JSON list of C-alpha atoms in Angstrom, two decimals:
[
{"chain": "A", "resi": 19, "resn": "MET", "atom": "CA", "xyz": [63.60, -39.10, -81.32]},
{"chain": "A", "resi": 20, "resn": "SER", "atom": "CA", "xyz": [63.57, -42.67, -80.16]},
{"chain": "A", "resi": 21, "resn": "ALA", "atom": "CA", "xyz": [60.87, -45.10, -79.16]},
{"chain": "A", "resi": 22, "resn": "SER", "atom": "CA", "xyz": [63.34, -47.66, -77.84]},
{"chain": "A", "resi": 23, "resn": "ARG", "atom": "CA", "xyz": [61.50, -50.40, -75.97]},
{"chain": "A", "resi": 24, "resn": "TYR", "atom": "CA", "xyz": [58.41, -48.16, -76.04]},
{"chain": "A", "resi": 25, "resn": "GLY", "atom": "CA", "xyz": [59.55, -46.16, -73.05]},
{"chain": "A", "resi": 26, "resn": "VAL", "atom": "CA", "xyz": [59.88, -42.43, -72.50]},
{"chain": "A", "resi": 27, "resn": "VAL", "atom": "CA", "xyz": [60.48, -40.52, -75.70]},
{"chain": "A", "resi": 28, "resn": "VAL", "atom": "CA", "xyz": [63.90, -38.92, -75.75]},
{"chain": "A", "resi": 29, "resn": "THR", "atom": "CA", "xyz": [65.89, -37.05, -78.36]},
{"chain": "A", "resi": 30, "resn": "THR", "atom": "CA", "xyz": [68.72, -39.08, -79.84]},
{"chain": "A", "resi": 31, "resn": "PRO", "atom": "CA", "xyz": [70.87, -38.88, -82.96]},
{"chain": "A", "resi": 32, "resn": "ALA", "atom": "CA", "xyz": [69.08, -40.38, -85.93]},
{"chain": "A", "resi": 33, "resn": "ARG", "atom": "CA", "xyz": [70.12, -43.92, -86.69]},
{"chain": "A", "resi": 34, "resn": "GLY", "atom": "CA", "xyz": [70.98, -44.97, -90.19]},
{"chain": "A", "resi": 35, "resn": "VAL", "atom": "CA", "xyz": [68.40, -46.75, -92.29]},
{"chain": "A", "resi": 36, "resn": "GLY", "atom": "CA", "xyz": [68.99, -50.28, -93.43]},
{"chain": "A", "resi": 37, "resn": "ARG", "atom": "CA", "xyz": [71.17, -51.16, -90.45]},
{"chain": "A", "resi": 38, "resn": "PRO", "atom": "CA", "xyz": [71.41, -54.88, -89.65]},
{"chain": "A", "resi": 39, "resn": "ARG", "atom": "CA", "xyz": [68.90, -55.94, -87.04]},
{"chain": "A", "resi": 40, "resn": "VAL", "atom": "CA", "xyz": [67.45, -59.20, -85.86]},
{"chain": "A", "resi": 41, "resn": "SER", "atom": "CA", "xyz": [64.19, -59.90, -87.67]},
{"chain": "A", "resi": 42, "resn": "SER", "atom": "CA", "xyz": [61.62, -60.05, -84.89]},
{"chain": "A", "resi": 43, "resn": "ARG", "atom": "CA", "xyz": [58.26, -58.68, -83.89]},
{"chain": "A", "resi": 44, "resn": "GLU", "atom": "CA", "xyz": [59.87, -56.37, -81.33]},
{"chain": "A", "resi": 45, "resn": "THR", "atom": "CA", "xyz": [62.50, -54.83, -83.60]},
{"chain": "A", "resi": 46, "resn": "ILE", "atom": "CA", "xyz": [59.99, -54.22, -86.39]},
{"chain": "A", "resi": 47, "resn": "ALA", "atom": "CA", "xyz": [57.58, -52.60, -83.92]},
{"chain": "A", "resi": 48, "resn": "GLU", "atom": "CA", "xyz": [60.36, -50.43, -82.53]},
{"chain": "A", "resi": 49, "resn": "ALA", "atom": "CA", "xyz": [61.35, -49.32, -86.03]},
{"chain": "A", "resi": 50, "resn": "ALA", "atom": "CA", "xyz": [57.71, -48.48, -86.80]},
{"chain": "A", "resi": 51, "resn": "CYS", "atom": "CA", "xyz": [57.39, -46.36, -83.66]},
{"chain": "A", "resi": 52, "resn": "GLU", "atom": "CA", "xyz": [60.59, -44.49, -84.45]},
{"chain": "A", "resi": 53, "resn": "LEU", "atom": "CA", "xyz": [59.25, -43.60, -87.89]},
{"chain": "A", "resi": 54, "resn": "PHE", "atom": "CA", "xyz": [55.80, -42.66, -86.57]},
{"chain": "A", "resi": 55, "resn": "LEU", "atom": "CA", "xyz": [57.56, -40.17, -84.30]},
{"chain": "A", "resi": 56, "resn": "GLU", "atom": "CA", "xyz": [59.84, -38.86, -87.03]},
{"chain": "A", "resi": 57, "resn": "SER", "atom": "CA", "xyz": [57.52, -38.79, -90.04]},
{"chain": "A", "resi": 58, "resn": "GLY", "atom": "CA", "xyz": [54.02, -39.20, -88.64]},
{"chain": "A", "resi": 59, "resn": "TYR", "atom": "CA", "xyz": [51.76, -42.19, -89.04]},
{"chain": "A", "resi": 60, "resn": "GLU", "atom": "CA", "xyz": [50.46, -41.26, -92.49]},
{"chain": "A", "resi": 61, "resn": "GLY", "atom": "CA", "xyz": [53.96, -40.37, -93.67]},
{"chain": "A", "resi": 62, "resn": "THR", "atom": "CA", "xyz": [55.33, -43.77, -92.75]},
{"chain": "A", "resi": 63, "resn": "SER", "atom": "CA", "xyz": [55.17, -46.66, -95.20]},
{"chain": "A", "resi": 64, "resn": "ILE", "atom": "CA", "xyz": [55.47, -50.36, -94.55]},
{"chain": "A", "resi": 65, "resn": "ALA", "atom": "CA", "xyz": [58.45, -50.39, -96.90]},
{"chain": "A", "resi": 66, "resn": "GLY", "atom": "CA", "xyz": [60.06, -47.69, -94.78]},
{"chain": "A", "resi": 67, "resn": "ILE", "atom": "CA", "xyz": [59.43, -49.65, -91.60]},
{"chain": "A", "resi": 68, "resn": "ALA", "atom": "CA", "xyz": [60.98, -52.76, -93.11]},
{"chain": "A", "resi": 69, "resn": "GLN", "atom": "CA", "xyz": [64.02, -50.79, -94.26]},
{"chain": "A", "resi": 70, "resn": "ARG", "atom": "CA", "xyz": [64.49, -49.18, -90.85]},
{"chain": "A", "resi": 71, "resn": "ALA", "atom": "CA", "xyz": [64.21, -52.59, -89.19]},
{"chain": "A", "resi": 72, "resn": "GLY", "atom": "CA", "xyz": [66.66, -54.13, -91.64]},
{"chain": "A", "resi": 73, "resn": "VAL", "atom": "CA", "xyz": [64.20, -56.75, -92.89]},
{"chain": "A", "resi": 74, "resn": "SER", "atom": "CA", "xyz": [62.28, -57.44, -96.06]},
{"chain": "A", "resi": 75, "resn": "ARG", "atom": "CA", "xyz": [58.72, -56.27, -96.68]},
{"chain": "A", "resi": 76, "resn": "SER", "atom": "CA", "xyz": [57.58, -59.89, -96.57]},
{"chain": "A", "resi": 77, "resn": "SER", "atom": "CA", "xyz": [59.19, -60.25, -93.14]},
{"chain": "A", "resi": 78, "resn": "PHE", "atom": "CA", "xyz": [57.03, -57.38, -91.91]},
{"chain": "A", "resi": 79, "resn": "PHE", "atom": "CA", "xyz": [53.93, -59.31, -92.95]},
{"chain": "A", "resi": 80, "resn": "ASN", "atom": "CA", "xyz": [55.14, -62.38, -91.10]},
{"chain": "A", "resi": 81, "resn": "TYR", "atom": "CA", "xyz": [54.40, -60.44, -87.91]},
{"chain": "A", "resi": 82, "resn": "PHE", "atom": "CA", "xyz": [51.87, -57.72, -88.75]},
{"chain": "A", "resi": 83, "resn": "SER", "atom": "CA", "xyz": [49.05, -57.35, -91.25]},
{"chain": "A", "resi": 84, "resn": "SER", "atom": "CA", "xyz": [49.23, -53.53, -91.44]},
{"chain": "A", "resi": 85, "resn": "LYS", "atom": "CA", "xyz": [50.64, -50.40, -89.80]},
{"chain": "A", "resi": 86, "resn": "SER", "atom": "CA", "xyz": [47.61, -50.34, -87.51]},
{"chain": "A", "resi": 87, "resn": "ASP", "atom": "CA", "xyz": [48.32, -53.93, -86.47]},
{"chain": "A", "resi": 88, "resn": "VAL", "atom": "CA", "xyz": [51.73, -52.81, -85.18]},
{"chain": "A", "resi": 89, "resn": "LEU", "atom": "CA", "xyz": [49.89, -50.67, -82.64]},
{"chain": "A", "resi": 90, "resn": "TRP", "atom": "CA", "xyz": [46.99, -52.93, -81.76]},
{"chain": "A", "resi": 91, "resn": "SER", "atom": "CA", "xyz": [48.11, -56.56, -82.13]},
{"chain": "A", "resi": 92, "resn": "GLY", "atom": "CA", "xyz": [49.15, -56.99, -78.48]},
{"chain": "A", "resi": 93, "resn": "PHE", "atom": "CA", "xyz": [45.87, -55.58, -77.18]},
{"chain": "A", "resi": 94, "resn": "ASP", "atom": "CA", "xyz": [43.86, -57.51, -79.75]},
{"chain": "A", "resi": 95, "resn": "GLU", "atom": "CA", "xyz": [45.26, -60.84, -78.57]},
{"chain": "A", "resi": 96, "resn": "ARG", "atom": "CA", "xyz": [43.99, -60.05, -75.08]},
{"chain": "A", "resi": 97, "resn": "LEU", "atom": "CA", "xyz": [40.67, -58.81, -76.42]},
{"chain": "A", "resi": 98, "resn": "ASP", "atom": "CA", "xyz": [40.21, -62.04, -78.38]},
{"chain": "A", "resi": 99, "resn": "ARG", "atom": "CA", "xyz": [40.65, -64.07, -75.19]},
{"chain": "A", "resi": 100, "resn": "ALA", "atom": "CA", "xyz": [38.20, -61.85, -73.31]},
{"chain": "A", "resi": 101, "resn": "VAL", "atom": "CA", "xyz": [35.53, -62.15, -76.01]},
{"chain": "A", "resi": 102, "resn": "ALA", "atom": "CA", "xyz": [35.96, -65.94, -76.01]},
{"chain": "A", "resi": 103, "resn": "ALA", "atom": "CA", "xyz": [35.63, -66.04, -72.21]},
{"chain": "A", "resi": 104, "resn": "LEU", "atom": "CA", "xyz": [32.50, -63.89, -72.32]},
{"chain": "A", "resi": 105, "resn": "ALA", "atom": "CA", "xyz": [30.93, -66.33, -74.77]},
{"chain": "A", "resi": 106, "resn": "GLU", "atom": "CA", "xyz": [31.21, -69.22, -72.30]},
{"chain": "A", "resi": 107, "resn": "PRO", "atom": "CA", "xyz": [28.02, -70.39, -70.54]},
{"chain": "A", "resi": 108, "resn": "ASP", "atom": "CA", "xyz": [27.10, -68.32, -67.49]},
{"chain": "A", "resi": 109, "resn": "ALA", "atom": "CA", "xyz": [29.93, -65.84, -68.11]},
{"chain": "A", "resi": 110, "resn": "GLY", "atom": "CA", "xyz": [27.57, -62.99, -67.24]},
{"chain": "A", "resi": 111, "resn": "ALA", "atom": "CA", "xyz": [26.24, -64.53, -64.08]},
{"chain": "A", "resi": 112, "resn": "ASP", "atom": "CA", "xyz": [27.85, -62.01, -61.75]},
{"chain": "A", "resi": 113, "resn": "SER", "atom": "CA", "xyz": [30.01, -58.89, -61.74]},
{"chain": "A", "resi": 114, "resn": "ALA", "atom": "CA", "xyz": [32.96, -60.65, -60.09]},
{"chain": "A", "resi": 115, "resn": "ARG", "atom": "CA", "xyz": [33.39, -62.99, -63.05]},
{"chain": "A", "resi": 116, "resn": "ILE", "atom": "CA", "xyz": [33.01, -60.13, -65.51]},
{"chain": "A", "resi": 117, "resn": "GLU", "atom": "CA", "xyz": [35.67, -58.09, -63.70]},
{"chain": "A", "resi": 118, "resn": "THR", "atom": "CA", "xyz": [38.03, -61.07, -63.71]},
{"chain": "A", "resi": 119, "resn": "ILE", "atom": "CA", "xyz": [37.68, -61.33, -67.48]},
{"chain": "A", "resi": 120, "resn": "LEU", "atom": "CA", "xyz": [38.18, -57.60, -67.96]},
{"chain": "A", "resi": 121, "resn": "THR", "atom": "CA", "xyz": [41.19, -57.31, -65.65]},
{"chain": "A", "resi": 122, "resn": "ALA", "atom": "CA", "xyz": [42.90, -60.06, -67.68]},
{"chain": "A", "resi": 123, "resn": "ILE", "atom": "CA", "xyz": [42.87, -57.69, -70.67]},
{"chain": "A", "resi": 124, "resn": "LEU", "atom": "CA", "xyz": [45.05, -55.15, -68.91]},
{"chain": "A", "resi": 125, "resn": "GLN", "atom": "CA", "xyz": [46.88, -57.25, -66.30]},
{"chain": "A", "resi": 126, "resn": "GLY", "atom": "CA", "xyz": [50.62, -57.35, -66.94]},
{"chain": "A", "resi": 127, "resn": "LEU", "atom": "CA", "xyz": [50.30, -55.17, -70.03]},
{"chain": "A", "resi": 128, "resn": "GLU", "atom": "CA", "xyz": [53.74, -53.66, -70.48]},
{"chain": "A", "resi": 129, "resn": "PRO", "atom": "CA", "xyz": [54.57, -50.47, -72.36]},
{"chain": "A", "resi": 130, "resn": "ASP", "atom": "CA", "xyz": [54.14, -51.30, -76.04]},
{"chain": "A", "resi": 131, "resn": "PRO", "atom": "CA", "xyz": [53.52, -49.50, -79.35]},
{"chain": "A", "resi": 132, "resn": "LEU", "atom": "CA", "xyz": [49.90, -48.78, -78.42]},
{"chain": "A", "resi": 133, "resn": "ALA", "atom": "CA", "xyz": [50.90, -47.14, -75.14]},
{"chain": "A", "resi": 134, "resn": "LEU", "atom": "CA", "xyz": [53.48, -45.05, -76.98]},
{"chain": "A", "resi": 135, "resn": "ALA", "atom": "CA", "xyz": [50.87, -44.09, -79.57]},
{"chain": "A", "resi": 136, "resn": "PHE", "atom": "CA", "xyz": [48.33, -42.91, -76.98]},
{"chain": "A", "resi": 137, "resn": "GLY", "atom": "CA", "xyz": [51.03, -40.96, -75.18]},
{"chain": "A", "resi": 138, "resn": "ASN", "atom": "CA", "xyz": [52.30, -39.31, -78.36]},
{"chain": "A", "resi": 139, "resn": "ALA", "atom": "CA", "xyz": [49.16, -39.18, -80.50]},
{"chain": "A", "resi": 140, "resn": "GLN", "atom": "CA", "xyz": [49.66, -35.59, -81.63]},
{"chain": "A", "resi": 141, "resn": "ALA", "atom": "CA", "xyz": [53.34, -36.01, -82.47]},
{"chain": "A", "resi": 142, "resn": "MET", "atom": "CA", "xyz": [52.59, -39.18, -84.43]},
{"chain": "A", "resi": 143, "resn": "GLY", "atom": "CA", "xyz": [49.53, -37.73, -86.20]},
{"chain": "A", "resi": 144, "resn": "LEU", "atom": "CA", "xyz": [47.43, -40.54, -84.76]},
{"chain": "A", "resi": 145, "resn": "GLY", "atom": "CA", "xyz": [44.41, -38.73, -83.32]},
{"chain": "A", "resi": 146, "resn": "ASP", "atom": "CA", "xyz": [41.85, -39.90, -85.89]},
{"chain": "A", "resi": 147, "resn": "GLU", "atom": "CA", "xyz": [43.38, -43.37, -86.20]},
{"chain": "A", "resi": 148, "resn": "LEU", "atom": "CA", "xyz": [43.31, -44.03, -82.47]},
{"chain": "A", "resi": 149, "resn": "GLN", "atom": "CA", "xyz": [39.77, -42.68, -82.11]},
{"chain": "A", "resi": 150, "resn": "ARG", "atom": "CA", "xyz": [38.48, -44.87, -84.94]},
{"chain": "A", "resi": 151, "resn": "GLU", "atom": "CA", "xyz": [40.29, -48.05, -83.91]},
{"chain": "A", "resi": 152, "resn": "SER", "atom": "CA", "xyz": [39.48, -47.58, -80.22]},
{"chain": "A", "resi": 153, "resn": "ALA", "atom": "CA", "xyz": [35.80, -47.27, -81.09]},
{"chain": "A", "resi": 154, "resn": "LEU", "atom": "CA", "xyz": [35.88, -50.52, -83.07]},
{"chain": "A", "resi": 155, "resn": "ARG", "atom": "CA", "xyz": [37.39, -52.45, -80.17]},
{"chain": "A", "resi": 156, "resn": "GLN", "atom": "CA", "xyz": [35.19, -50.78, -77.61]},
{"chain": "A", "resi": 157, "resn": "GLY", "atom": "CA", "xyz": [32.16, -51.74, -79.69]},
{"chain": "A", "resi": 158, "resn": "ARG", "atom": "CA", "xyz": [33.33, -55.33, -80.00]},
{"chain": "A", "resi": 159, "resn": "LEU", "atom": "CA", "xyz": [33.89, -55.66, -76.26]},
{"chain": "A", "resi": 160, "resn": "ALA", "atom": "CA", "xyz": [30.59, -53.94, -75.47]},
{"chain": "A", "resi": 161, "resn": "ALA", "atom": "CA", "xyz": [28.71, -56.37, -77.74]},
{"chain": "A", "resi": 162, "resn": "ALA", "atom": "CA", "xyz": [30.35, -59.39, -76.08]},
{"chain": "A", "resi": 163, "resn": "LEU", "atom": "CA", "xyz": [29.54, -58.03, -72.62]},
{"chain": "A", "resi": 164, "resn": "SER", "atom": "CA", "xyz": [25.94, -57.34, -73.61]},
{"chain": "A", "resi": 165, "resn": "GLU", "atom": "CA", "xyz": [25.51, -60.86, -74.92]},
{"chain": "A", "resi": 166, "resn": "ALA", "atom": "CA", "xyz": [26.95, -62.27, -71.69]},
{"chain": "A", "resi": 167, "resn": "ALA", "atom": "CA", "xyz": [24.51, -60.19, -69.67]},
{"chain": "A", "resi": 168, "resn": "ARG", "atom": "CA", "xyz": [21.56, -61.25, -71.82]},
{"chain": "A", "resi": 169, "resn": "GLY", "atom": "CA", "xyz": [22.63, -64.88, -71.42]},
{"chain": "A", "resi": 170, "resn": "ALA", "atom": "CA", "xyz": [22.32, -64.33, -67.67]},
{"chain": "A", "resi": 171, "resn": "GLY", "atom": "CA", "xyz": [18.76, -63.05, -68.03]},
{"chain": "A", "resi": 172, "resn": "VAL", "atom": "CA", "xyz": [19.35, -59.29, -68.20]},
{"chain": "A", "resi": 173, "resn": "GLU", "atom": "CA", "xyz": [16.89, -57.50, -70.48]},
{"chain": "A", "resi": 174, "resn": "ARG", "atom": "CA", "xyz": [18.24, -56.07, -73.73]},
{"chain": "A", "resi": 175, "resn": "ILE", "atom": "CA", "xyz": [18.50, -52.35, -73.02]},
{"chain": "A", "resi": 176, "resn": "ARG", "atom": "CA", "xyz": [20.02, -52.87, -69.61]},
{"chain": "A", "resi": 177, "resn": "ALA", "atom": "CA", "xyz": [22.46, -55.42, -71.08]},
{"chain": "A", "resi": 178, "resn": "ASP", "atom": "CA", "xyz": [23.53, -52.93, -73.75]},
{"chain": "A", "resi": 179, "resn": "VAL", "atom": "CA", "xyz": [24.06, -50.20, -71.13]},
{"chain": "A", "resi": 180, "resn": "LEU", "atom": "CA", "xyz": [26.15, -52.54, -68.97]},
{"chain": "A", "resi": 181, "resn": "GLY", "atom": "CA", "xyz": [28.21, -53.67, -71.95]},
{"chain": "A", "resi": 182, "resn": "ALA", "atom": "CA", "xyz": [28.89, -50.13, -73.11]},
{"chain": "A", "resi": 183, "resn": "ALA", "atom": "CA", "xyz": [29.83, -48.92, -69.63]},
{"chain": "A", "resi": 184, "resn": "TYR", "atom": "CA", "xyz": [32.26, -51.73, -68.87]},
{"chain": "A", "resi": 185, "resn": "ALA", "atom": "CA", "xyz": [33.86, -51.51, -72.34]},
{"chain": "A", "resi": 186, "resn": "VAL", "atom": "CA", "xyz": [34.38, -47.76, -71.96]},
{"chain": "A", "resi": 187, "resn": "VAL", "atom": "CA", "xyz": [36.08, -48.28, -68.61]},
{"chain": "A", "resi": 188, "resn": "VAL", "atom": "CA", "xyz": [38.58, -50.75, -70.11]},
{"chain": "A", "resi": 189, "resn": "LEU", "atom": "CA", "xyz": [39.59, -48.61, -73.09]},
{"chain": "A", "resi": 190, "resn": "SER", "atom": "CA", "xyz": [39.58, -45.40, -71.06]},
{"chain": "A", "resi": 191, "resn": "SER", "atom": "CA", "xyz": [41.80, -46.96, -68.38]},
{"chain": "A", "resi": 192, "resn": "LEU", "atom": "CA", "xyz": [44.33, -47.97, -71.01]},
{"chain": "A", "resi": 193, "resn": "ARG", "atom": "CA", "xyz": [44.30, -44.52, -72.60]},
{"chain": "A", "resi": 194, "resn": "VAL", "atom": "CA", "xyz": [44.57, -42.60, -69.32]},
{"chain": "A", "resi": 195, "resn": "TRP", "atom": "CA", "xyz": [47.49, -44.76, -68.20]},
{"chain": "A", "resi": 196, "resn": "ALA", "atom": "CA", "xyz": [49.34, -44.36, -71.49]},
{"chain": "A", "resi": 197, "resn": "GLU", "atom": "CA", "xyz": [48.77, -40.60, -71.64]},
{"chain": "A", "resi": 198, "resn": "GLY", "atom": "CA", "xyz": [50.13, -40.29, -68.10]},
{"chain": "A", "resi": 199, "resn": "GLY", "atom": "CA", "xyz": [53.37, -42.01, -69.04]},
{"chain": "A", "resi": 200, "resn": "ALA", "atom": "CA", "xyz": [54.38, -45.64, -68.67]},
{"chain": "A", "resi": 201, "resn": "GLY", "atom": "CA", "xyz": [56.18, -44.90, -65.40]},
{"chain": "A", "resi": 202, "resn": "HIS", "atom": "CA", "xyz": [52.97, -43.87, -63.64]},
{"chain": "A", "resi": 203, "resn": "GLY", "atom": "CA", "xyz": [51.19, -46.92, -62.26]},
{"chain": "A", "resi": 204, "resn": "SER", "atom": "CA", "xyz": [49.69, -49.50, -64.58]},
{"chain": "A", "resi": 205, "resn": "PRO", "atom": "CA", "xyz": [46.64, -49.87, -66.83]},
{"chain": "A", "resi": 206, "resn": "LEU", "atom": "CA", "xyz": [45.30, -52.47, -64.40]},
{"chain": "A", "resi": 207, "resn": "ALA", "atom": "CA", "xyz": [45.55, -50.01, -61.51]},
{"chain": "A", "resi": 208, "resn": "GLN", "atom": "CA", "xyz": [43.60, -47.48, -63.58]},
{"chain": "A", "resi": 209, "resn": "LEU", "atom": "CA", "xyz": [40.94, -50.09, -64.28]},
{"chain": "A", "resi": 210, "resn": "GLN", "atom": "CA", "xyz": [40.66, -51.08, -60.62]},
{"chain": "A", "resi": 211, "resn": "HIS", "atom": "CA", "xyz": [40.29, -47.41, -59.73]},
{"chain": "A", "resi": 212, "resn": "ALA", "atom": "CA", "xyz": [37.56, -46.90, -62.34]},
{"chain": "A", "resi": 213, "resn": "LEU", "atom": "CA", "xyz": [35.39, -50.00, -61.87]},
{"chain": "A", "resi": 214, "resn": "PRO", "atom": "CA", "xyz": [33.81, -48.84, -58.58]},
{"chain": "A", "resi": 215, "resn": "ARG", "atom": "CA", "xyz": [32.56, -45.75, -60.41]},
{"chain": "A", "resi": 216, "resn": "ILE", "atom": "CA", "xyz": [30.09, -47.86, -62.35]},
{"chain": "A", "resi": 217, "resn": "ALA", "atom": "CA", "xyz": [29.25, -50.24, -59.51]},
{"chain": "A", "resi": 218, "resn": "ASP", "atom": "CA", "xyz": [25.86, -48.60, -59.07]},
{"chain": "A", "resi": 219, "resn": "LEU", "atom": "CA", "xyz": [24.81, -50.08, -62.42]},
{"chain": "A", "resi": 220, "resn": "HIS", "atom": "CA", "xyz": [24.52, -53.39, -60.56]},
{"chain": "A", "resi": 221, "resn": "TRP", "atom": "CA", "xyz": [25.56, -56.06, -63.06]},
{"chain": "A", "resi": 222, "resn": "GLY", "atom": "CA", "xyz": [23.81, -58.87, -61.21]}
]
């Protein structure tokens, strides 16, 4: 199987290990996804990823801190920016500003290792990993949203409910899009479809 460019999974002849490849974030990520599909997440080692990508183990760590980072690094960069934006003064003043911050997380997000992982979680043996790591990021986003709401004068319990609801919508939109296949809409479209469903919580 192949995860080439993180698109639709197709069956292809296995490629030889140790083949020369350009050392880059993309080629290492592609090699990792190929091995996750072939051997499962737990059965794949960082050394094996480096060999498949044709780079050294140290080159792997120039781009990623772990196997999990291969999947989540692109999303985490966007999440970092969102958390920073939510920490700005008056970030929680109204729902429109909150939605602008949240849409930036998913806007323009192309098919990547995380999308492939959600779409092939069973084949890759990633069910527990994705559940655990999704919960960590959902919790981080929820906490940042709650703090923004509290900074705007929302009482604690209501702020926590708002934060949890909006964070769930973001992660769920990403997962639903990825499970449906990268050719079906976009994660941003899923988010825009889902946000009105929690509008009755009335952020402001």
